[in-house]
Coordinates of C-alpha atoms in Angstrom, one line a residue:
X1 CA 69.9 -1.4 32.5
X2 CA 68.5 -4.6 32.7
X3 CA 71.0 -8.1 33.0
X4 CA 70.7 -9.1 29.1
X5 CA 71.8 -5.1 28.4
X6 CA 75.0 -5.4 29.9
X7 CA 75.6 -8.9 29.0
X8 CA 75.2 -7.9 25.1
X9 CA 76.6 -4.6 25.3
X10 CA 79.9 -6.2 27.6
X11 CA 79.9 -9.1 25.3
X12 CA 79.9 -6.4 22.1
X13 CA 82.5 -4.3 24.0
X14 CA 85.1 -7.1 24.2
X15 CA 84.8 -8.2 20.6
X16 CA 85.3 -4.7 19.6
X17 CA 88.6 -4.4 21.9
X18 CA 90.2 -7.6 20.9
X19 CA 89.5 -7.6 17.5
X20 CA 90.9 -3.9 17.2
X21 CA 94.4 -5.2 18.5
X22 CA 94.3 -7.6 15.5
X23 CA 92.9 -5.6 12.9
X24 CA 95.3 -2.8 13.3
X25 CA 98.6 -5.3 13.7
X26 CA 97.3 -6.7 10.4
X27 CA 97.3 -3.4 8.8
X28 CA 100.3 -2.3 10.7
X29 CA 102.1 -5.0 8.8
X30 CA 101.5 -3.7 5.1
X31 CA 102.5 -0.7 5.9
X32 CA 106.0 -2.2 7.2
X33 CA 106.0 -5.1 5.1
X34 CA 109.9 -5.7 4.4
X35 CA 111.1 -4.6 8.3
X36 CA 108.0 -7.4 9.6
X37 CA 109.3 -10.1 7.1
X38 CA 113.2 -9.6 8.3
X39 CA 111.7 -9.7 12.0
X40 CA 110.1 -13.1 10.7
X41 CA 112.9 -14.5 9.2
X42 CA 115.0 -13.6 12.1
X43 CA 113.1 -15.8 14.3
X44 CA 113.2 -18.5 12.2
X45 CA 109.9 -18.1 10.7
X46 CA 109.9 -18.0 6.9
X47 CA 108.5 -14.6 5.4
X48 CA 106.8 -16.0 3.0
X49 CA 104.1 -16.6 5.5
X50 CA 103.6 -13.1 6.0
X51 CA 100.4 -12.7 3.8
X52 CA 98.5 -15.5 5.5
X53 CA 99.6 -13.4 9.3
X54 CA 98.4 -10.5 7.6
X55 CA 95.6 -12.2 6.6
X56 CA 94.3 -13.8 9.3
X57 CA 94.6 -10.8 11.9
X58 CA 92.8 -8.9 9.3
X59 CA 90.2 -11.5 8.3
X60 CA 90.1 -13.0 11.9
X61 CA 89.8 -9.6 13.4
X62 CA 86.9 -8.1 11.5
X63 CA 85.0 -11.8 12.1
X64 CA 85.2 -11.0 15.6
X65 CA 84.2 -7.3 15.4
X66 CA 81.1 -8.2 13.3
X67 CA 80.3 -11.5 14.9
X68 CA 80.7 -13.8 11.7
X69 CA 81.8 -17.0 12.2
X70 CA 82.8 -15.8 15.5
X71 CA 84.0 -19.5 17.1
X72 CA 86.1 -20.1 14.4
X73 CA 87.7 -16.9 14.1
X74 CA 88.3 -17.0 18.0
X75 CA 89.5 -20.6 17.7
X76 CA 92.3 -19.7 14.9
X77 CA 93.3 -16.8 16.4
X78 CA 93.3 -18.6 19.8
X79 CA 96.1 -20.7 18.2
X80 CA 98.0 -17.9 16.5
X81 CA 98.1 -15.8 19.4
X82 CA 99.7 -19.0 21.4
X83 CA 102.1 -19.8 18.7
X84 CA 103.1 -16.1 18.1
X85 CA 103.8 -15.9 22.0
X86 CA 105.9 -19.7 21.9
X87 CA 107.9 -18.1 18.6
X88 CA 108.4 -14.6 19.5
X89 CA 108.2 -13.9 23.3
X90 CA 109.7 -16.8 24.9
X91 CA 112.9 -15.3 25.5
X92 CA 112.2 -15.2 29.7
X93 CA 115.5 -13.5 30.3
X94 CA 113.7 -10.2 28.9
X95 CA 111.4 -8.4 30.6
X96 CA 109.8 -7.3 27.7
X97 CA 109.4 -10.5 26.2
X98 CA 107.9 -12.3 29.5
X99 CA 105.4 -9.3 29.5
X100 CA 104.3 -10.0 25.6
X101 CA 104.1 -13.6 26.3
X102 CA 101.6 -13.0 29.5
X103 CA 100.0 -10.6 27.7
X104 CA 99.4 -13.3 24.3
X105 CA 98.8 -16.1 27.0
X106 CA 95.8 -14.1 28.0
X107 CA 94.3 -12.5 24.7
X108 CA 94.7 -16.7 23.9
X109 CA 92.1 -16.9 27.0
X110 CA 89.8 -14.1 26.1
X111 CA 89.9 -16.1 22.4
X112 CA 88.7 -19.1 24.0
X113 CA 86.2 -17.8 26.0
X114 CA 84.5 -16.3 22.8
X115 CA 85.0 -19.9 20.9
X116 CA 82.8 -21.7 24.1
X117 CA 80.3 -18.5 24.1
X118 CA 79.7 -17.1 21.2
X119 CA 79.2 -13.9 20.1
X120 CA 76.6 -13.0 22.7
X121 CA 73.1 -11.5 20.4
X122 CA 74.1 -8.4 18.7
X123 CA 76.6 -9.9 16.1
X124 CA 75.8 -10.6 12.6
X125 CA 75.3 -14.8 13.5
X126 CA 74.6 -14.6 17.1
X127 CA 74.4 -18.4 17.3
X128 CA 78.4 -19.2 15.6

C-alpha cells in the first residue's frame, strides 16, 4: 500500500470509530429517555435539553462518519465532549469519573484534530 492509501483508509478508520461512540450514545438515549433526563437533571443540567444532546451526537456523529461538514461537526462535538466531561466527570475523588473525564479530554483531541484536517479524500466533501 502506497503512503496516500493508508493515510485515507487511517483517516476513514478514525471517523468511523469516533463517530460510532456518538451515534450509538445518541440512540442509546431514546431508548432510555426518562432514566437519561433524571441523570440530567441530577447534575444540574435541565432535561429539556435532552433532544438537542440527542441530536447532536446523532447529527454530529453521522457528519463525521460520512465526511459532511466534517470541521464543524468535529468542532461542536469538540465542545460537547469538553463540557460533558466538566459537567459529568469532574468528580476526581472517583475513579471512574477521572477515567471518563481522560477518556472525553482525549475524544475532545481526536475532535480537534479532524476540525484542523479534514476529512482526509474519501468523505462526501473532502475539502470541509
Amino acid at each position: 500500500m502506497n503512503k496516500e492509501m493508508i493515510n485515507n483508509s487511517s483517516t476513514l478508520a478514525g471517523r468511523v470509530l469516533i463517530s460510532f461512540l456518538f451515534i450509538m450514545a445518541g440512540y442509546n438515549k431514546i431508548g432510555g429517555y426518562e432514566g437519561t433526563q433524571g441523570y440530567m437533571e441530577s447534575m444540574g443540567v435541565p432535561g429539556w435539553l435532552l433532544p438537542l444532546v440527542i441530536g447532536v451526537e446523532l447529527i454530529g456523529g453521522l457528519a463525521v462518519l460520512v465526511g459532511y461538514q466534517t470541521k464543524i461537526a468535529a468542532f461542536l462535538l469538540a465542545g460537547f465532549t469538553f463540557l460533558s466531561a466538566v459537567i459529568f466527570h469532574s468528580d476526581f475523588s472517583q475513579q471512574m469519573q477521572m477515567i471518563l473525564f481522560t477518556k472525553n479530554l482525549a475524544i475532545t483531541g481526536a475532535f480537534l484534530l479532524l476540525f484542523v484536517h479534514g476529512p482526509g479524500q474519501w468523505a462526501l466533501n473532502p475539502k470541509n
